[in-house]
Each structure stands twice: as structure tokens, then as C-alpha cells.
Coordinates of C-alpha atoms and ligand atoms in Angstrom, one line a residue:
X1 CA 0.0 0.0 0.0
X2 CA 1.5 3.4 -1.0
X3 CA 1.4 6.6 1.0
X4 CA -1.7 7.9 -0.8
X5 CA -3.6 4.7 -0.1
X6 CA -2.5 4.7 3.5
X7 CA -3.7 8.4 3.9
X8 CA -7.1 7.5 2.4
X9 CA -7.4 4.5 4.7
X10 CA -6.5 6.6 7.7
X11 CA -9.1 9.2 6.9
X12 CA -11.7 6.5 6.3
X13 CA -11.0 5.0 9.7
X14 CA -11.1 8.4 11.5
X15 CA -14.4 9.2 9.9
X16 CA -15.7 5.7 10.8
X17 CA -14.7 6.1 14.5
X18 CA -16.3 9.5 14.7
X19 CA -19.5 8.0 13.2
X20 CA -19.5 5.3 15.9
X21 CA -18.8 7.9 18.6
X22 CA -21.9 10.0 17.5
X23 CA -24.0 7.1 18.9
X24 CA -23.1 8.2 22.4
X25 CA -23.6 12.0 21.9
X26 CA -26.6 14.0 23.0
X27 CA -29.0 13.5 25.9
X28 CA -32.5 12.2 26.1
X29 CA -35.4 13.8 28.0
X30 CA -39.0 12.6 27.7
X31 CA -41.5 15.4 28.0
X32 CA -45.3 15.5 28.0
X33 CA -45.2 17.2 24.6
X34 CA -43.0 14.5 23.1
X35 CA -45.5 11.9 24.3
X36 CA -48.5 13.8 22.9
X37 CA -46.7 14.3 19.5
X38 CA -45.7 10.7 19.1
X39 CA -48.3 8.4 20.7
X40 CA -51.8 7.7 19.4
X41 CA -54.3 9.6 21.6
X42 CA -55.6 6.4 23.3
X43 CA -52.1 5.1 24.0
X44 CA -51.1 8.5 25.4
X45 CA -54.0 8.2 27.9
X46 CA -53.0 4.6 28.7
X47 CA -49.2 5.2 29.1
X48 CA -49.0 8.8 30.5
X49 CA -49.5 7.8 34.2
X50 CA -47.0 5.0 34.1
X51 CA -44.4 7.0 32.3
X52 CA -44.7 9.9 34.8
X53 CA -41.4 8.9 36.6
X54 CA -39.6 9.2 33.3
X55 CA -40.9 12.6 32.5
X56 CA -38.3 15.5 32.4
X57 CA -35.6 13.1 33.6
X58 CA -32.4 13.4 31.5
X59 CA -30.6 10.3 30.3
X60 CA -27.0 10.3 29.1
X61 CA -27.4 7.4 26.6
X62 CA -30.3 5.9 24.5
X63 CA -29.7 2.6 26.4
X64 CA -30.9 3.7 29.8
X65 CA -33.7 5.7 28.2
X66 CA -34.9 2.7 26.2
X67 CA -34.6 0.3 29.1
X68 CA -36.9 2.4 31.2
X69 CA -39.3 2.9 28.3
X70 CA -39.5 -0.8 27.4
X71 CA -40.0 -1.8 31.1
X72 CA -42.8 0.7 31.6
X73 CA -44.7 -0.5 28.5
X74 CA -44.1 -4.1 29.5
X75 CA -45.5 -3.4 32.9
X76 CA -48.6 -1.7 31.5
X77 CA -49.2 -4.7 29.1
X78 CA -48.7 -7.2 31.9
X79 CA -51.4 -5.4 33.9
X80 CA -53.8 -5.8 30.9
X81 CA -52.9 -9.5 30.7
X82 CA -53.7 -10.0 34.4
X83 CA -57.0 -8.2 34.0
X84 CA -57.8 -10.2 30.9
X85 CA -57.9 -7.1 28.8
X86 CA -55.4 -8.0 26.1
X87 CA -57.4 -6.0 23.5
X88 CA -56.0 -2.9 25.2
X89 CA -52.4 -4.1 25.0
X90 CA -49.9 -1.7 23.3
X91 CA -48.2 -3.5 20.5
X92 CA -47.1 -0.4 18.5
X93 CA -43.4 0.2 18.5
X94 CA -42.8 3.7 19.7
X95 CA -39.1 3.3 20.8
X96 CA -37.5 4.9 17.7
X97 CA -39.9 7.8 17.4
X98 CA -39.7 8.6 21.2
X99 CA -35.9 8.2 21.3
X100 CA -35.5 10.6 18.4
X101 CA -38.0 13.1 19.7
X102 CA -36.5 13.1 23.2
X103 CA -33.0 13.6 21.9
X104 CA -31.3 17.0 22.3
X105 CA -27.8 18.5 22.6
X106 CA -24.8 18.4 20.3
X107 CA -26.1 15.6 18.0
X108 CA -29.2 17.7 17.1
X109 CA -27.5 21.1 17.1
X110 CA -24.3 20.2 15.2
X111 CA -25.6 17.4 13.0
X112 CA -24.2 19.0 9.8
X113 CA -20.5 19.4 11.0
X114 CA -20.8 15.9 12.6
X115 CA -22.0 14.5 9.2
X116 CA -18.9 15.8 7.5
X117 CA -16.6 14.7 10.3
X118 CA -18.0 11.2 10.2
X119 CA -19.7 9.9 7.0
X120 CA -18.2 12.8 4.9
X121 CA -14.7 12.1 6.0
X122 CA -15.1 8.3 5.5
X123 CA -16.2 8.9 1.9
X124 CA -13.3 11.2 1.2
X125 CA -10.8 8.7 2.7
X126 CA -12.3 5.8 0.8
X127 CA -12.2 7.8 -2.5
X128 CA -8.5 8.8 -1.9
X129 CA -7.7 5.1 -1.2
X130 CA -9.6 4.0 -4.3
X131 CA -8.3 6.7 -6.7
X132 CA -4.7 5.7 -5.9
X133 CA -5.5 2.6 -8.0
X134 CA -5.2 4.9 -11.1
X135 CA -1.5 4.9 -10.6
X136 CA -1.4 1.2 -11.5
X137 CA -1.6 0.0 -15.1
X138 CA -5.0 -1.0 -16.3
X139 CA -5.8 -4.7 -15.9
X140 CA -7.1 -6.9 -13.1
X141 CA -4.8 -7.1 -10.1
X142 CA -6.0 -9.7 -7.6
X143 CA -2.5 -10.2 -6.1
X144 CA -2.3 -11.5 -2.6
X145 CA -6.1 -11.8 -2.4
X146 CA -5.7 -15.1 -0.4
X147 CA -3.0 -13.6 1.9
X148 CA -5.1 -10.6 2.9
X149 CA -7.1 -11.3 6.0
X150 CA -9.9 -9.0 4.8
X151 CA -10.6 -11.1 1.7
X152 CA -9.7 -14.6 2.8
X153 CA -11.9 -15.1 5.9
X154 CA -9.1 -13.8 8.2
X155 CA -9.6 -11.9 11.4
X156 CA -10.3 -8.6 9.5
X157 CA -12.9 -10.3 7.3
X158 CA -14.6 -11.7 10.5
X159 CA -14.6 -8.3 12.1
X160 CA -16.2 -6.7 9.0
X161 CA -18.8 -9.5 8.8
X162 CA -19.6 -9.2 12.4
X163 CA -20.0 -5.4 12.1
X164 CA -22.4 -5.8 9.2
X165 CA -24.4 -8.5 10.9
X166 CA -24.8 -6.3 14.1
X167 CA -25.7 -3.3 11.9
X168 CA -28.4 -5.2 10.2
X169 CA -29.8 -6.7 13.4
X170 CA -30.0 -3.2 14.9
X171 CA -31.5 -1.5 12.0
X172 CA -34.2 -4.1 11.6
X173 CA -35.0 -4.9 15.2
X174 CA -33.6 -2.2 17.5
X175 CA -33.5 1.1 15.5
X176 CA -34.0 3.2 18.7
X177 CA -30.3 2.6 19.5
X178 CA -29.1 4.3 16.3
X179 CA -31.6 7.2 16.4
X180 CA -28.5 9.6 16.6
X181 CA -27.3 8.5 13.2
X182 CA -30.6 9.6 11.6
X183 CA -29.8 13.2 12.8
X184 CA -26.8 13.2 10.6
X185 CA -28.9 12.6 7.4
X186 CA -31.9 14.7 8.5
X187 CA -31.0 17.7 6.2
X188 CA -30.7 15.4 3.2
X189 CA -34.0 13.7 4.0
X190 CA -35.8 17.1 4.5
X191 CA -34.3 18.3 1.2
X192 CA -35.6 15.3 -0.7
X193 CA -38.9 14.4 0.9
X194 CA -39.6 17.2 3.4
X195 CA -39.6 14.8 6.3
X196 CA -37.1 13.9 9.0
X197 CA -34.9 10.8 8.4
X198 CA -36.2 7.4 9.6
X199 CA -33.9 4.5 10.1
X200 CA -34.9 3.4 6.6
X201 CA -33.8 6.7 5.1
X202 CA -30.5 6.3 6.9
X203 CA -30.2 2.7 5.5
X204 CA -31.0 3.9 2.0
X205 CA -28.4 6.7 2.2
X206 CA -25.7 4.4 3.4
X207 CA -26.6 1.7 0.9
X208 CA -26.5 4.2 -2.0
X209 CA -23.2 5.7 -0.8
X210 CA -21.7 2.2 -0.6
X211 CA -22.8 1.4 -4.2
X212 CA -21.5 4.8 -5.5
X213 CA -18.1 4.8 -3.7
X214 CA -17.4 1.1 -4.3
X215 CA -18.8 1.5 -7.9
X216 CA -16.0 4.1 -8.5
X217 CA -13.6 1.4 -7.3
X218 CA -15.1 -1.0 -9.9
X219 CA -14.8 1.6 -12.6
X220 CA -11.1 2.0 -11.8
X221 CA -10.3 -1.7 -11.3
X222 CA -12.0 -2.8 -14.5
X223 CA -11.2 0.4 -16.6
X224 CA -9.9 -1.7 -19.4
X225 CA -13.1 -3.7 -19.7
X226 CA -16.1 -2.0 -21.4
X227 CA -18.7 -4.5 -20.2
X228 CA -17.7 -4.1 -16.6
X229 CA -17.8 -0.3 -16.9
X230 CA -21.2 -0.2 -18.5
X231 CA -22.9 -2.5 -16.0
X232 CA -21.3 -0.7 -13.0
X233 CA -22.5 2.7 -14.2
X234 CA -25.9 1.0 -14.8
X235 CA -26.3 -0.2 -11.1
X236 CA -25.0 3.1 -9.8
X237 CA -27.6 5.0 -11.9
X238 CA -30.5 2.7 -11.0
X239 CA -29.7 2.8 -7.3
X240 CA -29.2 6.6 -7.1
X241 CA -32.1 7.6 -9.2
X242 CA -34.8 4.9 -9.0
X243 CA -34.3 3.5 -5.5
X244 CA -33.2 6.7 -3.8
X245 CA -34.0 10.1 -5.3
X246 CA -37.2 9.3 -7.2
X247 CA -38.6 7.2 -4.3
X248 CA -38.0 10.1 -1.9
X249 CA -39.5 12.7 -4.2
X250 CA -42.6 10.6 -4.4
X251 CA -43.0 11.0 -0.7
X252 CA -42.5 14.8 -0.9
X253 CA -45.5 14.7 -3.4
X254 CA -47.6 12.8 -0.9
X255 CA -47.5 9.7 -3.1
X256 CA -46.6 6.2 -2.0
X257 CA -42.9 5.3 -1.7
X258 CA -42.2 3.3 -4.9
X259 CA -39.0 1.9 -6.4
X260 CA -39.8 1.5 -10.1
X261 CA -37.1 -1.1 -10.7
X262 CA -38.0 -3.4 -7.8
X263 CA -40.6 -6.1 -8.4
X264 CA -42.4 -9.0 -6.9
X265 CA -41.4 -11.6 -5.7
X266 CA -38.3 -9.8 -4.5
X267 CA -40.6 -7.0 -3.4
X268 CA -42.6 -9.5 -1.4
X269 CA -45.1 -7.0 0.1
X270 CA -46.2 -5.7 -3.3
X271 CA -49.6 -7.4 -2.9
X272 CA -50.1 -6.6 0.8
X273 CA -53.4 -4.8 1.6
X274 CA -51.7 -1.6 2.8
X275 CA -49.6 -1.4 -0.4
X276 CA -52.5 -2.1 -2.8
X277 CA -54.7 0.3 -0.9
X278 CA -52.0 3.0 -1.0
X279 CA -51.6 2.5 -4.8
X280 CA -55.3 2.3 -5.6
X281 CA -56.0 5.5 -3.6
X282 CA -53.2 7.5 -5.2
X283 CA -54.9 8.5 -8.5
X284 CA -53.6 7.7 -12.0
X285 CA -50.0 7.6 -10.9
X286 CA -50.8 5.0 -8.2
X287 CA -52.7 2.9 -10.8
X288 CA -49.8 3.2 -13.2
X289 CA -47.5 1.9 -10.4
X290 CA -49.7 -1.0 -9.8
X291 CA -49.9 -1.9 -13.5
X292 CA -46.1 -1.3 -14.0
X293 CA -45.3 -3.6 -11.0
X294 CA -47.4 -6.4 -12.4
X295 CA -46.1 -5.9 -16.0
X296 CA -42.5 -6.0 -14.8
X297 CA -42.7 -9.6 -13.6
X298 CA -45.3 -10.9 -16.1
X299 CA -43.9 -9.3 -19.3
X300 CA -40.6 -7.7 -18.4
X301 CA -38.9 -10.8 -16.9
X302 CA -39.8 -13.3 -19.7
X303 CA -39.1 -10.8 -22.5
X304 CA -35.8 -9.3 -21.3
X305 CA -34.5 -12.6 -19.9
X306 CA -35.2 -14.2 -23.3
X307 CA -33.2 -11.5 -25.0
X308 CA -30.4 -10.9 -22.5
X309 CA -30.5 -13.6 -19.8
X310 CA -30.5 -13.0 -16.1
X311 CA -27.9 -10.3 -16.4
X312 CA -30.4 -7.6 -17.5
X313 CA -31.7 -7.5 -14.0
X314 CA -29.2 -9.2 -11.6
X315 CA -26.1 -7.4 -12.9
X316 CA -27.4 -4.2 -14.4
X317 CA -30.5 -3.1 -12.5
X318 CA -31.2 -4.8 -9.1
X319 CA -30.2 -3.0 -5.9
X320 CA -29.2 -6.2 -4.1
X321 CA -27.1 -7.1 -7.2
X322 CA -25.7 -3.6 -7.3
X323 CA -24.4 -3.8 -3.7
X324 CA -23.0 -7.3 -4.3
X325 CA -21.2 -6.2 -7.4
X326 CA -19.7 -3.1 -5.8
X327 CA -19.3 -3.4 -2.0
X328 CA -19.1 -7.2 -2.4
X329 CA -16.6 -7.4 -5.2
X330 CA -13.6 -8.0 -2.9
X331 CA -15.3 -11.1 -1.6
X332 CA -16.5 -12.8 -4.8
X333 CA -13.8 -15.6 -4.6
X334 CA -15.3 -16.9 -1.3
X335 CA -18.3 -18.5 -2.9
X336 CA -18.5 -22.3 -2.4
X337 CA -17.9 -24.1 -5.7
X338 CA -18.7 -27.6 -4.5
X339 CA -21.4 -29.8 -6.0
X340 CA -23.0 -30.0 -2.5
X341 CA -23.3 -26.2 -2.5
X342 CA -25.0 -26.3 -5.9
X343 CA -27.5 -28.9 -4.6
X344 CA -28.3 -26.9 -1.5
X345 CA -28.6 -23.7 -3.6
X346 CA -31.2 -25.3 -5.8
X347 CA -33.4 -26.6 -3.0
X348 CA -33.1 -23.4 -1.0
X349 CA -33.7 -20.8 -3.7
X350 CA -36.6 -22.7 -5.3
X351 CA -38.0 -23.4 -1.8
X352 CA -38.1 -19.6 -1.1
X353 CA -39.8 -19.1 -4.5
X354 CA -42.6 -21.6 -3.6
X355 CA -42.9 -20.0 -0.1
X356 CA -43.4 -16.5 -1.6
X357 CA -45.9 -17.7 -4.1
X358 CA -48.0 -19.5 -1.4
X359 CA -47.7 -16.5 0.9
X360 CA -48.9 -14.1 -1.9
X361 CA -51.8 -16.4 -2.8
X362 CA -52.9 -16.3 0.9
X363 CA -52.5 -12.5 1.0
X364 CA -54.6 -12.0 -2.1
X365 CA -57.2 -14.5 -0.8
X366 CA -57.5 -12.3 2.4
X367 CA -57.6 -9.1 0.3
X368 CA -60.5 -10.3 -1.9
X369 CA -62.5 -12.3 0.6
X370 CA -61.8 -10.5 3.9
X371 CA -61.1 -13.9 5.4
X372 CA -57.7 -14.1 7.2
X373 CA -57.7 -17.9 7.5
X374 CA -57.8 -20.9 5.1
X375 CA -58.5 -23.7 7.6
X376 CA -55.9 -23.4 10.4
X377 CA -53.5 -21.3 8.2
X378 CA -53.6 -17.6 8.9
X379 CA -52.3 -15.4 6.0
X380 CA -51.1 -12.9 8.6
X381 CA -48.9 -15.4 10.4
X382 CA -47.5 -16.7 7.1
X383 CA -46.5 -13.2 5.9
X384 CA -44.9 -12.3 9.3
X385 CA -42.9 -15.6 9.2
X386 CA -41.8 -14.7 5.7
X387 CA -41.0 -11.1 6.6
X388 CA -38.9 -12.1 9.6
X389 CA -37.0 -15.1 8.3
X390 CA -36.6 -14.2 4.6
X391 CA -37.3 -10.5 4.3
X392 CA -35.1 -9.4 7.3
X393 CA -32.8 -12.2 8.4
X394 CA -32.0 -13.9 5.1
X395 CA -31.9 -11.0 2.7
X396 CA -30.3 -8.5 5.1
X397 CA -28.5 -10.0 8.0
X398 CA -27.2 -13.1 6.2
X399 CA -27.3 -11.7 2.7
X400 CA -24.9 -8.8 3.4
X401 CA -23.4 -9.7 6.7
X402 CA -21.9 -12.9 5.3
X403 CA -20.1 -11.2 2.3
X404 CA -16.7 -11.6 4.0
X405 CA -17.5 -15.2 4.9
X406 CA -19.5 -16.8 2.1
X407 CA -19.0 -14.4 -0.8
X408 CA -21.0 -11.5 -2.2
X409 CA -24.0 -13.3 -3.6
X410 CA -25.2 -15.4 -0.6
X411 CA -28.7 -13.9 -0.9
X412 CA -28.9 -14.0 -4.7
X413 CA -27.7 -17.5 -4.8
X414 CA -29.5 -19.2 -2.0
X415 CA -32.5 -17.0 -1.1
X416 CA -33.7 -14.6 -3.8
X417 CA -37.1 -15.8 -5.2
X418 CA -36.8 -13.4 -8.1
X419 CA -33.4 -14.8 -9.0
X420 CA -35.0 -18.3 -8.9
X421 CA -37.8 -17.2 -11.2
X422 CA -35.5 -15.4 -13.7
X423 CA -33.1 -18.4 -13.5
X424 CA -35.8 -20.8 -14.7
X425 CA -36.4 -18.6 -17.7
X426 CA -32.7 -18.2 -18.4
X427 CA -32.1 -21.9 -18.2
X428 CA -34.9 -23.0 -20.5
X429 CA -35.8 -20.1 -22.8
X430 CA -33.1 -17.6 -23.3
X431 CA -30.7 -16.4 -26.0
X432 CA -28.0 -15.9 -23.3
X433 CA -25.0 -18.3 -22.9
X434 CA -21.3 -18.1 -22.1
X435 CA -19.6 -19.7 -25.0
X436 CA -16.3 -21.5 -24.3
X437 CA -13.5 -22.0 -26.7
X438 CA -12.2 -25.2 -25.1
X439 CA -9.1 -25.5 -27.2
X440 CA -7.6 -22.3 -25.7
X441 CA -8.3 -23.2 -22.0
X442 CA -5.2 -23.8 -20.0
X443 CA -7.2 -24.9 -16.9
X444 CA -5.8 -22.1 -14.7
X445 CA -9.1 -22.0 -12.9
X446 CA -9.3 -18.2 -12.6
X447 CA -12.9 -18.2 -14.0
X448 CA -14.1 -20.7 -11.4
X449 CA -12.3 -18.9 -8.6
X450 CA -13.9 -15.5 -9.3
X451 CA -17.4 -16.8 -10.1
X452 CA -19.5 -15.2 -7.4
X453 CA -22.3 -17.8 -8.0
X454 CA -20.0 -20.7 -7.3
X455 CA -20.2 -22.0 -10.9
X456 CA -17.2 -24.2 -11.8
X457 CA -16.8 -22.4 -15.2
X458 CA -13.6 -24.2 -15.9
X459 CA -15.4 -27.5 -16.0
X460 CA -17.5 -26.2 -19.0
X461 CA -14.5 -24.5 -20.6
X462 CA -12.5 -27.7 -20.6
X463 CA -15.3 -29.4 -22.5
X464 CA -16.0 -26.6 -24.9
X465 CA -19.5 -26.6 -23.5
X466 CA -21.6 -23.4 -23.2
X467 CA -22.4 -22.2 -19.6
X468 CA -26.1 -22.2 -19.4
X469 CA -26.7 -22.3 -15.7
X470 CA -29.9 -20.9 -14.0
X471 CA -27.8 -19.2 -11.4
X472 CA -25.4 -17.3 -13.7
X473 CA -26.0 -13.6 -13.2
X474 CA -24.0 -12.6 -16.3
X475 CA -21.5 -10.5 -14.3
X476 CA -18.9 -11.3 -16.9
X477 CA -16.0 -11.5 -14.4
X478 CA -15.2 -15.1 -15.4
X479 CA -14.6 -13.7 -18.9
X480 CA -12.7 -10.7 -17.6
X481 CA -10.2 -12.7 -15.6
X482 CA -9.6 -15.4 -18.2
X483 CA -6.0 -15.0 -19.5
X484 CA -6.8 -16.8 -22.7
X485 CA -10.0 -15.1 -23.9
X486 CA -11.9 -18.5 -23.7
X487 CA -15.2 -17.1 -22.4
X488 CA -17.6 -14.9 -24.2
X489 CA -21.0 -13.7 -23.0
X490 CA -23.3 -14.0 -26.0
X491 CA -26.9 -13.8 -27.1
X492 CA -28.1 -15.9 -30.0
X493 CA -30.9 -18.3 -30.9
X494 CA -31.8 -20.4 -27.9
X495 CA -31.5 -23.7 -29.8
X496 CA -27.9 -23.0 -30.7
X497 CA -26.7 -23.4 -27.1
X498 CA -24.3 -26.3 -26.7
X499 CA -25.7 -27.9 -23.6
X500 CA -24.0 -31.2 -23.7
X501 CA -20.7 -31.4 -25.5
X502 CA -20.6 -34.8 -27.3
X503 CA -16.9 -35.1 -26.5
X504 CA -14.1 -33.0 -25.3
X505 CA -13.8 -30.3 -28.0
X506 CA -10.6 -28.7 -28.9
X507 CA -9.5 -25.9 -31.2
X508 CA -11.9 -25.1 -34.0
X509 CA -14.2 -28.1 -33.1
X510 CA -16.1 -25.7 -30.9
X511 CA -16.8 -23.3 -33.7
X512 CA -17.9 -26.2 -35.9
X513 CA -20.3 -27.5 -33.2
X514 CA -21.7 -24.1 -32.7
X515 CA -22.2 -23.6 -36.4
X516 CA -23.9 -27.1 -36.7
X517 CA -26.2 -26.3 -33.8
X518 CA -27.2 -23.0 -35.3
X519 CA -27.9 -24.5 -38.7
X520 CA -30.1 -27.1 -37.1
X521 CA -31.9 -24.4 -35.1
X522 CA -32.5 -22.3 -38.3
X523 CA -33.9 -25.4 -40.1
X524 CA -36.2 -26.2 -37.3
Ligands
SF4_601 S1 -20.4 -17.8 -14.7 FE1 -19.3 -15.9 -15.1 S2 -20.9 -14.4 -15.7 FE2 -21.9 -16.2 -14.7 S3 -22.0 -15.6 -12.5 FE3 -20.1 -16.8 -12.8 S4 -18.5 -15.3 -13.1 FE4 -20.5 -14.2 -13.5
SF4_602 S1 -9.9 -18.7 -16.8 FE1 -9.9 -19.2 -19.0 S2 -8.0 -20.4 -19.2 FE2 -8.4 -20.3 -17.0 S3 -9.6 -22.2 -16.6 FE3 -11.1 -20.6 -17.0 S4 -11.5 -20.7 -19.2 FE4 -9.7 -21.9 -18.8

């Protein structure tokens, strides 16, 4: 690492530490006004007497504040249970809203300078570190990747993974403890949507920044490769515009939050009552969003996957794919290439697809009939099981937290129901394939090593057989790292894909086989 890279890393770490320190800044005082502004009127009446000892008491950290708050609400609910009045129990989560409203002091008053001293400084440091890569000659340099503890499941990788896992658990289940971080992005939130930042706005901001900053790293690392540059700019653009800016502007216009590039079944709550109601009650634009969302997965997926394969979505558009391809790029070599992993992957990803289809059928049944149960099965229980296990734990905590341990596509490979659906189309009816010129392969294994989906690309290359796997996201890295130019991402007539090589093909045999297959396809 040269001096510029070290300076960048140093600034990044200082910014990161200041960011962590902001969690302990400020004070928390619950007042009657805070309660009135944030609780439903009936809950205010129910909780006000029990919360009296907390009123006007100043807490130095969100931890003590939230301990007392949670204990009081628990006590009130226990009272209702004893009196057999569970219909009065308070199940709404007020912790985040009350913590944020009760907060005061430096974190509120100096949020802009603190933003620049933390997140801003970390961005500048990361960019300096990344831009130093321009001093190297173009071409992929993966030197020492297995000797660096960050990228080889070493202690640094484990620390990064643990931090990501803890971050996801907190943002999903205990956002009250990071209320201070939302102050840092409040000005941005107010500028875009006119509302103060929630934990989800904070998450969206960090997510977008991660894609943009690490996207610049991708643009520099792969600056000799046009395909990598185009698809990286594509995921940066879709995340910044569709998932972040446009979605927030819709809120400013009092329209439903909507990410025009996200679709069912990845967007698993698309058909939930509250979402359908918010779309159908939002005029023409709301109806357009509804039709657009349905058209995307009924027409868009088959059409574009037929034309371009899975890559049109997973590597060019999707937010999860965008993060995996940018923030997750240093970890792509950690994907499991074993046959066992391939077997597990197929059961899991198609299992999640079946789960989401069944859940959505139950949700729609409830929506149209008003009945919440089919026999003993409650549609509300099924959707909350899916939301907890798949929507939060799998896609977030495991999906991103395990980047440094299991590679960058854990979620896409084992859990994403949309990837399973697009994969089926790609496998059976698509023009996409990776052609392999077997005669040129020197069996170095670079392609298999850097395949983030765990595909043993070399196995296909050695036989001169096309790679037509449902899981291939068309990232093109196997082709980029191949020293012999063996692999080529192509689109052509579906029937011309060489699915089973009759024998080991060498040299121009591959071209002849391809030509024969194409001729047969044309005649048919
Ligand atoms: S086979 Fe190649 S293009 Fe497909 S996912 Fe693996 S590395 Fe990416
Ligand atoms: S990277 Fe290229 S040469 Fe090396 S094993 Fe793969 S296809 Fe063969």
C-alpha cells in the first residue's frame, strides 16, 4: 500500500470512528409534549400515568432511556394481561420515534458538521484510497487476495462481517439505539422528501453511498473492460435515481414510496393490503405503479430474460445485485464451488420461491374475501414468518453480513425468489449463454475462482460446452479474468446453445459444433 492509499485508509478509519462515537452523543429527555406528539391519543392516555417517573428526567445514553421505556410498556401490558384485557395491550413500537423526539444536545445542534466529520470524512478517505488505483496500469490485479485477512476469511474479514451483521440486526429490530445516526442525514431527508430521516432513510443513504463509492472502485479496477464499466454505471444509476432520489421525491409529493425497478417476488409485500390500498388510492400515478409492477414480472422478466439472460436484472438493475457487485466485489472468490453447495442452492432458492408464491396467494385471498384464514392457516402469520425469516434475516443479516465469509452473492444464490424465477427462464428459454473455446483453455481456474455464484466455469470451458446455468448472473467476471479469452457472454438463438458437448472439444471443433447447432436451429 502506498502513502496515498494509507492516507485514504487513515481518513476513512477516523471518519468511521467519529461515526461510531456519535451514537453516544446528546441527551434524552422525555416530556409530556414528546408523548403527545408521538403516541396515538388512546395510547397517550394509557401510558401517561405509568411514564410519569420518566418525564423530564435526562438520560445520558439511549440505552438507559430505552430500558426504562420498554420496562414501563411491558408493565402496562402485563397489567392488561392479568385483568384479561389484552385488547388494550400496546403493541405499536414507539421506541425509535420517542428516542429521536426526546434527543437533544450536540447531535441535534451540530448534525451538519458531525455528518462531514464522520460519513463525509469516511467517503473522502475511501475515495482517496480508491483513486490511488489509477497509478497502476489497467488490468485486473488480484494479487495477494488469499493472503489478505480482509478477503480470505481472516480476522479482519470476520470483524467486518460481524459489524455488518450487528448493523443489520440493529436497523431491523432495535433502531432506537441508532436514532442519533438519523440526525446526521436529516438535512438530506428534508431536502428530498420534506420529512425527518427514519432508520430506513439512513439505511437507503448508506446503501446508495456504498454502491457509489465502491462503484468508483469497480470503474477503476476494470477500466480496461467496457462491459464491466457499462454495467457498473448502470447499477450506480438505478440505485441513485430509482431506489433513492425518485422514491423520496414521491414521498414529498404525498405519493406512495415506490422503487420503479423493484418487483415481486423480491418486493414481497407488493400485494399486501396496505400497499395495494395506497396505490389504488393515489390516483392515476398510483394505478400506473400497480400496472407497472405487475407488467414487470409478467412481461418484463420473460421478455428481457429471453433477450439478454438474467444479467439484464441481476447485474445491471437490481439493488441487491448492485451492492453485491460493488461493495461485495472484494469477496467474490469466497463462494462455495462444491457440488454439494450447488445442490443446497437449488433446494433453497426454489423453496423460497414456492414460499413467496404460497404467501402471496394467501395475502390475495385475504384481500379479496376478507377472510384471514384458510383452515388453520392464517395469512397474517405466514406473511410475518416470511417477513422475519426471509425479508429481514436472510436478505439483510445473512445476505450482506456474510459477504466476507461466504462471498458476495449469498442472498442472490440461496435466497432470492426473483433470481429463482428469472433463472428458470434463463435456463430453459433464453438467448444468453457463455460460449467457451475449449481448445484455448489452460485450466488455470481463474474463472471458477472468481465466479461469485459458485459455478465451476472451468469444467465447462475444458469441454467446450456453453455455460447455461440458471444461477449465472452474467456479471462477466469469469470472462474478464480469463487470461486466454476463452469465455464470451453472448446472445443468439436459444436452440444453438451447446448444452452437452458430445466429446471433449478442442481448437476449431467448438466453432464447428456451434455452427452445426445454429444451422439445425435455423432449419427447425
Ligand atoms: S459464470 Fe461468469 S458471468 Fe456467470 S455468474 Fe459466474 S462469473 Fe459471473
Ligand atoms: S480462466 Fe480461462 S483459461 Fe483459465 S480455466 Fe477458465 S476458461 Fe480456462
